[in-house]
């Protein structure tokens, strides 16, 4: 057998683009696949996602690569082996994030500690249900380590008593209900807003949104079981607390109106399953709230306590975050009490393919993306323009048909159009929901200091090759 040079993972990691060669690893073998990138049946953009690192996490998403002919093909590009003394770095005991779970290397990381990451746009709308490993993650604190056998959910009852539910009781005492729902962070597409004027917060691109099939007990069933009535007079809120707490001991918390929590048509879940498996640690293991049609911040992960109160959750994230303000409000004048907490989100859409700056081949171009609206409002149409919004075409929508008012999941859409060699395109998309709400055409008039609710027409400039 030929003997190969040895490389460290760091050396492999320097080869991430055709200019610096494209290297990947599989097992302990190192490959230079630069010449295969353009030949890849799945497209060059996909293979480049794995450039400089391991193929396995990506191939796990596309089973065709398990076929023997794929490994044979790969073998001809072998250039080396990983050095055997490559040891994984030892975890740091002082680091509160040392116990965080491993993550998929394809995620676009906005902050490592706490972990905040989105799927790459190239993979975001490939599947109607986002694979769990790629689902965007929005953590404010370290991920709690929960021993499932000792987990208890505390529900404060109406008479001062408390209900304590083990995971087994939550699963067995209440019917399992399944809902396909999209979660979107209020900060999705914030980076477009900060291009107008700086804003506070993580620089999300278009991927702080993902879709899963959630399974769990209805929050309604648990509250009725705890003794709460179908309706309460006056203003009441259902408050949630997570097991993740800041150094001062304050847990992550949020609340929703009582009526939504009790409504059978609102489908609010205490979820213990995500796409048919137990919840991953990053997404709230073992139990999280899923509030369909509502900003992601209310879907509290690692749920430890549910309480009913005449006031909204006292948490910072309910009171002083996830609120929308006028463009005239700045950090000196902001008064959080003047704006309601975001609950149902406005209509949203984005182009996931092609990517900004791409040079696409002439002939036929397929434009793809997602569209979604809050409050269960269905996306009824997506308009796409290739000339910056002068002329429009209607995209083809793909999605599950939902009952009226309960369209909790996004619609994926695509449009194939002829494009001429040597031209510049400004691709624009905008969605319309079942209330005929539309997206605003530009960012500046909806700019706000927190960079939330960034829903302007999504614009992507590309050139067509000669
Ligand atoms: C050196 C690395 C890779 C090699 C040698 C490779 C090889 C191949 C081959 C031979 C096929 C065609 C399979 C068939 O139809 O029989 C294929 C398809 C595909 N690959 Fe890869 N691949 C690589 C990396 C990747 C990566 C990193 C991704 C994703 C991030 C990816 C995504 C895809 C997709 C989406 C298809 C099309 C699947 C379909 O049509 O069902 N590939 N690849
Ligand atoms: N306990 C807890 N719940 C939480 C959060 C958190 O940091 N801690 N982040 C919230 C925010 S802002 C969002 S957008 C969603 C993201 O859910 P995901 O990470 O599963 O995508 O979780 C919400 N629930
Ligand atoms: Mo969020």
Coordinates of C-alpha atoms and ligand atoms in Angstrom, one line a residue:
X1 CA 0.0 0.0 0.0
X2 CA 1.3 3.5 -0.8
X3 CA 2.3 5.5 2.3
X4 CA 0.7 8.9 2.6
X5 CA 1.8 12.2 4.3
X6 CA 0.2 13.0 7.6
X7 CA -1.8 16.2 8.3
X8 CA -3.4 17.8 11.3
X9 CA -7.1 18.9 11.2
X10 CA -5.9 22.4 11.3
X11 CA -3.8 21.9 8.1
X12 CA -6.8 20.3 6.4
X13 CA -8.9 23.3 7.6
X14 CA -6.7 25.7 5.6
X15 CA -8.0 24.2 2.3
X16 CA -11.5 25.6 2.0
X17 CA -11.8 27.1 -1.5
X18 CA -10.8 26.3 -5.0
X19 CA -8.0 28.9 -4.8
X20 CA -6.5 27.3 -1.7
X21 CA -7.5 23.8 -2.9
X22 CA -10.5 22.0 -1.4
X23 CA -9.6 19.3 1.1
X24 CA -12.0 17.1 3.1
X25 CA -11.6 14.2 5.5
X26 CA -13.5 10.9 5.6
X27 CA -12.5 8.7 8.6
X28 CA -8.8 9.3 8.9
X29 CA -8.2 9.9 5.2
X30 CA -7.6 13.2 3.6
X31 CA -8.8 14.1 0.1
X32 CA -8.1 16.9 -2.3
X33 CA -11.4 17.2 -4.2
X34 CA -10.7 20.5 -5.9
X35 CA -11.1 18.9 -9.3
X36 CA -14.3 17.2 -8.3
X37 CA -16.1 20.3 -7.0
X38 CA -17.5 21.3 -10.4
X39 CA -18.3 17.7 -11.3
X40 CA -20.3 17.0 -8.1
X41 CA -23.8 15.7 -9.0
X42 CA -25.2 17.6 -6.0
X43 CA -23.7 20.9 -7.1
X44 CA -20.5 22.8 -6.1
X45 CA -22.2 24.9 -3.4
X46 CA -23.0 21.7 -1.4
X47 CA -19.6 20.2 -1.5
X48 CA -18.0 23.5 -0.5
X49 CA -20.0 23.4 2.8
X50 CA -17.8 20.6 3.9
X51 CA -14.5 22.1 2.6
X52 CA -11.7 22.0 5.2
X53 CA -13.4 19.4 7.4
X54 CA -15.2 16.1 7.8
X55 CA -17.6 14.8 5.2
X56 CA -19.6 12.5 7.6
X57 CA -21.9 15.1 9.1
X58 CA -23.0 16.3 5.6
X59 CA -23.2 12.8 4.1
X60 CA -25.5 11.8 7.1
X61 CA -28.0 14.3 5.6
X62 CA -27.8 12.7 2.1
X63 CA -27.9 8.9 2.2
X64 CA -26.8 8.5 -1.5
X65 CA -23.3 8.9 -0.3
X66 CA -23.5 5.6 1.6
X67 CA -23.4 3.8 -1.8
X68 CA -20.1 2.0 -2.5
X69 CA -19.5 3.9 -5.8
X70 CA -19.3 7.2 -4.0
X71 CA -16.5 5.9 -1.7
X72 CA -14.7 4.5 -4.7
X73 CA -14.9 7.8 -6.5
X74 CA -13.7 9.6 -3.4
X75 CA -10.7 7.2 -3.1
X76 CA -9.1 8.5 -6.3
X77 CA -8.6 12.0 -4.6
X78 CA -6.8 10.7 -1.5
X79 CA -3.7 12.8 -0.7
X80 CA -3.0 12.0 2.9
X81 CA -4.0 10.8 6.3
X82 CA -4.8 12.5 9.6
X83 CA -2.0 12.4 12.0
X84 CA -2.7 9.7 14.6
X85 CA -1.7 12.0 17.5
X86 CA -4.5 14.4 16.7
X87 CA -6.3 14.4 20.1
X88 CA -9.5 16.3 20.7
X89 CA -9.0 19.3 23.0
X90 CA -9.6 18.7 26.7
X91 CA -12.8 20.4 28.0
X92 CA -12.2 23.3 30.3
X93 CA -13.8 22.7 33.7
X94 CA -14.0 26.5 34.5
X95 CA -16.0 27.2 31.3
X96 CA -19.8 27.2 32.0
X97 CA -20.3 26.3 28.3
X98 CA -18.0 23.2 28.6
X99 CA -21.1 20.9 28.9
X100 CA -22.8 22.2 25.7
X101 CA -23.5 19.4 23.2
X102 CA -21.6 18.8 20.0
X103 CA -23.0 20.7 17.0
X104 CA -23.2 20.2 13.2
X105 CA -20.1 21.8 11.5
X106 CA -22.3 23.1 8.7
X107 CA -24.1 25.6 10.9
X108 CA -23.3 29.3 10.4
X109 CA -22.3 30.3 13.9
X110 CA -23.3 33.8 15.1
X111 CA -22.0 33.3 18.6
X112 CA -20.3 30.2 20.1
X113 CA -21.0 31.0 23.8
X114 CA -23.9 31.1 24.2
X115 CA -24.5 29.1 21.1
X116 CA -26.4 30.8 18.3
X117 CA -26.3 29.4 14.8
X118 CA -28.4 29.1 11.6
X119 CA -28.4 26.6 8.8
X120 CA -26.6 27.7 5.7
X121 CA -29.0 29.2 3.2
X122 CA -28.0 26.5 0.7
X123 CA -29.6 23.9 2.9
X124 CA -32.3 25.9 4.6
X125 CA -35.1 25.3 2.2
X126 CA -33.9 21.9 0.8
X127 CA -36.4 20.1 2.9
X128 CA -39.8 21.0 4.3
X129 CA -38.9 19.7 7.7
X130 CA -35.5 21.0 8.8
X131 CA -33.2 18.2 10.0
X132 CA -32.8 18.5 13.8
X133 CA -29.0 18.9 13.4
X134 CA -29.5 21.9 11.2
X135 CA -32.4 23.6 13.0
X136 CA -31.4 27.1 14.0
X137 CA -30.4 27.4 17.6
X138 CA -31.0 30.5 19.8
X139 CA -29.5 30.1 23.3
X140 CA -29.0 32.8 25.8
X141 CA -27.2 30.7 28.4
X142 CA -25.3 27.4 28.7
X143 CA -27.4 24.3 27.8
X144 CA -28.7 22.7 31.0
X145 CA -27.8 19.1 31.6
X146 CA -31.0 17.3 32.5
X147 CA -31.2 13.8 33.9
X148 CA -34.5 12.6 32.3
X149 CA -35.4 10.2 35.1
X150 CA -35.3 13.0 37.7
X151 CA -36.8 15.7 35.5
X152 CA -40.0 17.3 36.9
X153 CA -42.3 19.9 35.4
X154 CA -43.9 22.1 38.0
X155 CA -47.3 23.5 37.2
X156 CA -48.7 26.0 39.8
X157 CA -52.4 25.3 40.2
X158 CA -55.3 27.7 40.7
X159 CA -55.8 27.0 44.4
X160 CA -52.1 27.5 45.5
X161 CA -51.3 23.8 45.1
X162 CA -48.7 22.5 42.6
X163 CA -48.7 19.7 40.1
X164 CA -45.4 18.0 39.6
X165 CA -45.1 15.9 36.4
X166 CA -42.3 13.5 35.5
X167 CA -41.4 13.0 31.9
X168 CA -43.1 9.6 32.0
X169 CA -46.3 11.1 33.4
X170 CA -46.3 13.9 30.8
X171 CA -46.1 11.2 28.1
X172 CA -48.7 8.8 29.6
X173 CA -51.3 11.0 31.2
X174 CA -52.0 13.2 28.3
X175 CA -52.8 12.3 24.7
X176 CA -49.9 12.9 22.3
X177 CA -50.6 15.6 19.9
X178 CA -48.5 16.4 16.8
X179 CA -48.1 19.7 15.0
X180 CA -45.8 20.8 12.1
X181 CA -44.7 24.3 13.0
X182 CA -42.1 26.8 11.9
X183 CA -40.2 28.7 14.6
X184 CA -38.7 32.1 13.7
X185 CA -36.6 34.3 15.9
X186 CA -37.7 38.0 16.1
X187 CA -34.1 38.8 15.0
X188 CA -34.2 36.8 11.7
X189 CA -32.7 38.9 8.9
X190 CA -31.3 41.4 11.4
X191 CA -28.0 41.8 9.4
X192 CA -30.0 43.5 6.6
X193 CA -31.3 46.0 9.1
X194 CA -27.8 46.8 10.5
X195 CA -26.8 47.7 7.0
X196 CA -29.2 50.7 7.2
X197 CA -28.0 51.7 10.7
X198 CA -26.3 49.7 13.4
X199 CA -28.7 47.7 15.7
X200 CA -28.2 45.6 18.8
X201 CA -28.2 41.9 18.6
X202 CA -26.9 38.8 16.8
X203 CA -26.2 39.4 13.1
X204 CA -28.7 36.7 11.8
X205 CA -28.8 36.2 8.1
X206 CA -32.0 34.7 6.6
X207 CA -31.8 31.4 8.6
X208 CA -33.1 32.2 12.1
X209 CA -36.2 30.2 11.0
X210 CA -36.7 26.4 10.8
X211 CA -39.6 23.9 10.7
X212 CA -40.2 20.7 12.6
X213 CA -42.9 18.2 13.4
X214 CA -43.3 18.5 17.1
X215 CA -44.9 15.9 19.4
X216 CA -46.1 16.3 23.0
X217 CA -48.9 17.1 25.4
X218 CA -51.2 20.0 24.7
X219 CA -50.6 22.8 27.2
X220 CA -54.4 23.1 27.3
X221 CA -54.8 19.5 28.6
X222 CA -52.1 20.0 31.3
X223 CA -53.7 23.3 32.5
X224 CA -57.2 21.8 32.6
X225 CA -55.8 18.8 34.5
X226 CA -54.2 21.2 37.0
X227 CA -57.7 22.7 37.6
X228 CA -57.7 25.8 35.4
X229 CA -61.0 26.7 33.6
X230 CA -61.5 27.0 29.9
X231 CA -61.9 30.8 30.3
X232 CA -60.8 33.4 32.8
X233 CA -62.3 36.9 33.1
X234 CA -59.9 39.7 32.6
X235 CA -56.3 39.7 31.5
X236 CA -54.3 36.6 32.4
X237 CA -51.0 35.1 31.1
X238 CA -49.4 31.7 31.1
X239 CA -45.8 32.2 32.2
X240 CA -42.9 29.7 31.5
X241 CA -39.5 29.3 33.1
X242 CA -36.6 27.4 31.7
X243 CA -33.9 25.5 33.6
X244 CA -31.3 27.8 32.2
X245 CA -30.6 30.7 34.6
X246 CA -28.2 33.6 34.5
X247 CA -25.4 34.0 37.1
X248 CA -27.9 36.0 39.3
X249 CA -30.3 33.0 39.2
X250 CA -32.9 34.5 37.0
X251 CA -34.2 31.8 34.6
X252 CA -35.0 32.4 30.9
X253 CA -38.7 33.1 30.8
X254 CA -41.6 34.2 28.6
X255 CA -45.4 34.2 28.6
X256 CA -48.4 34.0 26.3
X257 CA -52.0 35.2 26.8
X258 CA -54.2 32.7 28.6
X259 CA -56.7 32.4 25.8
X260 CA -54.0 31.2 23.4
X261 CA -52.7 28.6 25.9
X262 CA -56.3 27.2 26.4
X263 CA -57.5 27.4 22.8
X264 CA -57.7 23.9 21.2
X265 CA -57.2 25.6 17.8
X266 CA -53.9 27.3 18.8
X267 CA -52.1 23.9 19.1
X268 CA -49.7 25.0 21.9
X269 CA -47.6 22.1 23.0
X270 CA -45.4 20.9 25.8
X271 CA -43.2 19.1 23.3
X272 CA -41.0 16.1 24.0
X273 CA -40.4 15.1 20.4
X274 CA -38.9 16.8 17.4
X275 CA -39.2 15.2 14.0
X276 CA -39.9 11.8 15.5
X277 CA -37.0 11.7 18.0
X278 CA -36.6 13.1 21.6
X279 CA -35.8 16.8 21.7
X280 CA -32.1 17.4 21.0
X281 CA -30.3 19.2 24.0
X282 CA -30.0 22.5 22.1
X283 CA -33.7 22.5 21.4
X284 CA -34.9 22.0 25.0
X285 CA -34.4 18.4 26.1
X286 CA -36.5 17.0 27.7
X287 CA -39.5 19.3 27.4
X288 CA -40.1 22.7 25.7
X289 CA -43.1 24.8 24.9
X290 CA -44.0 25.2 21.2
X291 CA -46.3 28.1 20.5
X292 CA -47.1 27.9 16.8
X293 CA -47.5 31.1 14.8
X294 CA -45.8 33.2 17.6
X295 CA -42.2 34.6 17.9
X296 CA -39.7 31.9 18.8
X297 CA -38.9 33.6 22.1
X298 CA -42.1 32.3 23.7
X299 CA -41.3 28.7 23.0
X300 CA -39.4 28.2 26.2
X301 CA -36.9 25.4 26.2
X302 CA -35.8 23.1 29.1
X303 CA -39.2 24.0 30.7
X304 CA -39.2 23.8 34.5
X305 CA -42.3 25.7 35.5
X306 CA -45.7 26.9 34.2
X307 CA -47.7 29.5 36.2
X308 CA -50.8 31.6 35.5
X309 CA -50.6 35.2 36.4
X310 CA -52.4 38.5 35.8
X311 CA -49.1 39.9 34.6
X312 CA -46.8 38.9 31.7
X313 CA -43.6 37.0 32.6
X314 CA -41.3 39.3 34.6
X315 CA -38.4 38.0 32.6
X316 CA -36.0 40.4 30.8
X317 CA -36.8 38.7 27.5
X318 CA -40.5 39.4 27.9
X319 CA -40.3 42.9 29.3
X320 CA -37.2 44.5 27.7
X321 CA -36.5 42.5 24.6
X322 CA -38.5 41.2 21.6
X323 CA -40.5 44.5 21.2
X324 CA -40.8 46.6 18.1
X325 CA -40.2 50.4 18.2
X326 CA -40.4 53.3 15.7
X327 CA -37.3 54.2 13.7
X328 CA -37.2 57.5 15.8
X329 CA -36.6 55.7 19.1
X330 CA -32.9 55.3 20.2
X331 CA -31.2 53.9 23.2
X332 CA -31.5 57.2 25.1
X333 CA -35.3 57.5 24.6
X334 CA -36.5 53.9 24.6
X335 CA -39.2 53.2 27.1
X336 CA -39.9 49.4 27.0
X337 CA -43.4 49.9 28.6
X338 CA -44.7 51.7 25.6
X339 CA -44.5 48.8 23.2
X340 CA -46.3 45.4 23.5
X341 CA -44.3 42.2 23.6
X342 CA -44.2 40.6 20.1
X343 CA -46.4 37.6 19.9
X344 CA -47.8 36.7 16.4
X345 CA -45.2 37.6 13.7
X346 CA -45.8 39.4 10.5
X347 CA -45.5 37.9 7.0
X348 CA -42.0 37.0 5.9
X349 CA -40.1 35.5 3.0
X350 CA -36.6 35.1 1.6
X351 CA -34.6 33.8 -1.3
X352 CA -32.4 30.8 -0.3
X353 CA -31.1 30.1 -3.8
X354 CA -29.1 31.6 -5.6
X355 CA -27.0 33.4 -3.0
X356 CA -26.0 37.1 -3.2
X357 CA -23.0 37.6 -5.5
X358 CA -23.4 34.3 -7.3
X359 CA -22.5 34.0 -10.9
X360 CA -25.2 31.7 -12.3
X361 CA -25.0 29.9 -15.7
X362 CA -27.1 31.3 -18.5
X363 CA -30.2 29.4 -19.7
X364 CA -32.7 28.4 -17.0
X365 CA -32.4 29.7 -13.4
X366 CA -34.3 28.2 -10.5
X367 CA -35.0 30.6 -7.7
X368 CA -36.0 29.0 -4.4
X369 CA -37.0 30.3 -1.0
X370 CA -39.3 30.1 2.0
X371 CA -42.4 32.1 3.1
X372 CA -44.3 32.1 6.4
X373 CA -46.7 34.2 8.4
X374 CA -47.6 34.3 12.1
X375 CA -50.9 33.6 13.8
X376 CA -51.7 30.6 11.6
X377 CA -52.2 32.8 8.5
X378 CA -51.5 30.8 5.4
X379 CA -49.1 32.1 2.7
X380 CA -51.4 32.5 -0.3
X381 CA -48.9 33.8 -2.8
X382 CA -45.2 34.6 -3.4
X383 CA -44.2 37.2 -6.0
X384 CA -40.7 37.1 -7.5
X385 CA -39.0 39.8 -9.6
X386 CA -35.7 39.5 -11.4
X387 CA -35.4 43.2 -12.1
X388 CA -35.5 44.7 -8.7
X389 CA -39.3 44.9 -8.4
X390 CA -40.3 46.4 -11.8
X391 CA -41.9 43.2 -13.1
X392 CA -43.1 40.2 -11.2
X393 CA -43.9 36.5 -11.6
X394 CA -45.8 34.2 -9.3
X395 CA -43.7 31.4 -7.7
X396 CA -45.0 27.8 -7.3
X397 CA -45.8 27.1 -3.6
X398 CA -45.0 23.8 -2.0
X399 CA -46.3 22.9 1.4
X400 CA -48.9 20.9 3.4
X401 CA -52.4 22.2 3.2
X402 CA -53.4 23.2 6.8
X403 CA -56.8 23.8 8.3
X404 CA -58.0 27.4 8.0
X405 CA -56.2 29.7 10.5
X406 CA -53.8 27.0 11.5
X407 CA -51.1 27.3 8.9
X408 CA -48.3 27.0 11.3
X409 CA -45.6 25.8 8.9
X410 CA -43.7 27.7 6.2
X411 CA -44.3 27.2 2.5
X412 CA -41.3 26.5 0.3
X413 CA -41.5 28.0 -3.2
X414 CA -39.6 28.0 -6.4
X415 CA -39.7 29.6 -9.8
X416 CA -37.7 28.6 -13.0
X417 CA -37.1 31.4 -15.4
X418 CA -34.9 31.9 -18.5
X419 CA -31.9 34.2 -17.9
X420 CA -29.6 35.9 -20.5
X421 CA -25.8 35.6 -20.6
X422 CA -23.9 38.6 -19.3
X423 CA -26.8 40.3 -17.5
X424 CA -27.1 41.5 -13.9
X425 CA -30.2 40.4 -11.9
X426 CA -31.7 41.8 -8.8
X427 CA -33.9 39.0 -7.5
X428 CA -36.7 40.1 -5.1
X429 CA -39.3 38.1 -3.3
X430 CA -42.4 39.1 -1.3
X431 CA -45.1 37.0 0.2
X432 CA -48.8 37.6 0.8
X433 CA -50.7 35.9 3.6
X434 CA -54.4 35.0 4.0
X435 CA -55.2 38.4 5.5
X436 CA -53.6 40.0 2.4
X437 CA -50.8 41.3 4.6
X438 CA -47.7 42.1 2.5
X439 CA -44.1 42.7 3.3
X440 CA -42.8 46.3 3.2
X441 CA -40.6 47.1 0.2
X442 CA -37.6 48.5 2.0
X443 CA -35.8 48.3 5.3
X444 CA -35.3 51.9 6.4
X445 CA -38.9 52.7 7.3
X446 CA -39.1 49.6 9.6
X447 CA -35.7 50.0 11.0
X448 CA -35.7 49.7 14.9
X449 CA -33.0 49.8 17.5
X450 CA -33.3 46.1 18.4
X451 CA -33.2 44.9 14.8
X452 CA -36.4 42.8 15.1
X453 CA -39.2 42.2 12.6
X454 CA -36.9 42.6 9.6
X455 CA -39.4 41.6 6.9
X456 CA -38.7 43.9 4.0
X457 CA -38.7 42.4 0.4
X458 CA -35.6 40.2 0.2
X459 CA -33.2 41.3 -2.5
X460 CA -30.4 39.2 -4.0
X461 CA -28.1 40.5 -6.6
X462 CA -26.5 37.9 -9.0
X463 CA -24.8 38.0 -12.4
X464 CA -25.4 35.7 -15.3
X465 CA -22.2 34.2 -16.8
X466 CA -21.2 35.0 -20.3
Ligands
LIG1 C1 -16.0 14.9 -1.7 C2 -17.2 14.9 -1.3 C3 -18.4 14.4 -2.0 C4 -18.5 13.4 -3.0 C5 -17.4 12.6 -3.5 C6 -19.9 13.4 -3.4 C7 -20.4 12.5 -4.3 C8 -21.6 12.5 -4.8 C9 -22.2 11.6 -5.8 C10 -21.3 10.6 -6.6 C11 -23.5 11.9 -6.0 C12 -24.4 11.2 -6.9 C13 -24.9 10.0 -6.2 C14 -25.9 9.1 -7.0 O1 -26.8 9.7 -7.6 O2 -25.6 8.0 -7.2 C15 -23.8 13.0 -5.1 C16 -25.0 13.6 -5.0 C17 -25.4 14.6 -4.0 N1 -24.5 15.1 -3.1 FE1 -22.6 14.7 -2.9 N2 -20.6 14.3 -2.6 C18 -19.7 14.9 -1.8 C19 -20.0 15.9 -0.9 C20 -21.3 16.4 -0.6 C21 -21.7 17.3 0.4 C22 -20.7 17.9 1.4 C23 -23.0 17.5 0.3 C24 -24.0 18.3 1.2 C25 -23.7 19.3 1.9 C26 -23.5 16.8 -0.8 C27 -24.8 16.7 -1.3 C28 -25.3 16.0 -2.3 C29 -26.6 16.1 -2.9 C30 -27.7 17.0 -2.4 C31 -26.7 15.2 -3.9 C32 -27.8 14.9 -4.8 C33 -28.7 13.9 -4.1 C34 -29.9 13.5 -4.9 O3 -30.0 13.9 -6.0 O4 -30.7 12.8 -4.3 N3 -22.4 16.1 -1.3 N4 -22.7 13.3 -4.3
LIG2 N1 -35.1 28.3 28.1 C1 -34.9 29.0 27.0 N2 -35.9 29.0 26.1 C2 -35.7 29.6 24.9 C3 -34.5 30.4 24.7 C4 -33.5 30.4 25.6 O1 -32.4 30.9 25.5 N3 -33.7 29.6 26.8 N4 -34.4 31.1 23.5 C5 -35.7 31.5 22.9 C6 -35.6 32.2 21.6 S1 -35.2 33.8 21.5 C7 -35.9 31.5 20.4 S2 -35.9 32.3 18.9 C8 -36.2 30.0 20.4 C9 -35.3 29.3 19.5 O2 -35.5 27.9 19.6 P1 -34.5 26.9 19.0 O3 -33.1 27.2 19.6 O4 -35.0 25.5 19.2 O5 -34.5 27.2 17.5 O6 -36.1 29.5 21.7 C10 -36.6 30.3 22.7 N5 -36.7 29.6 24.0
LIG3 MO1 -35.4 34.5 19.4

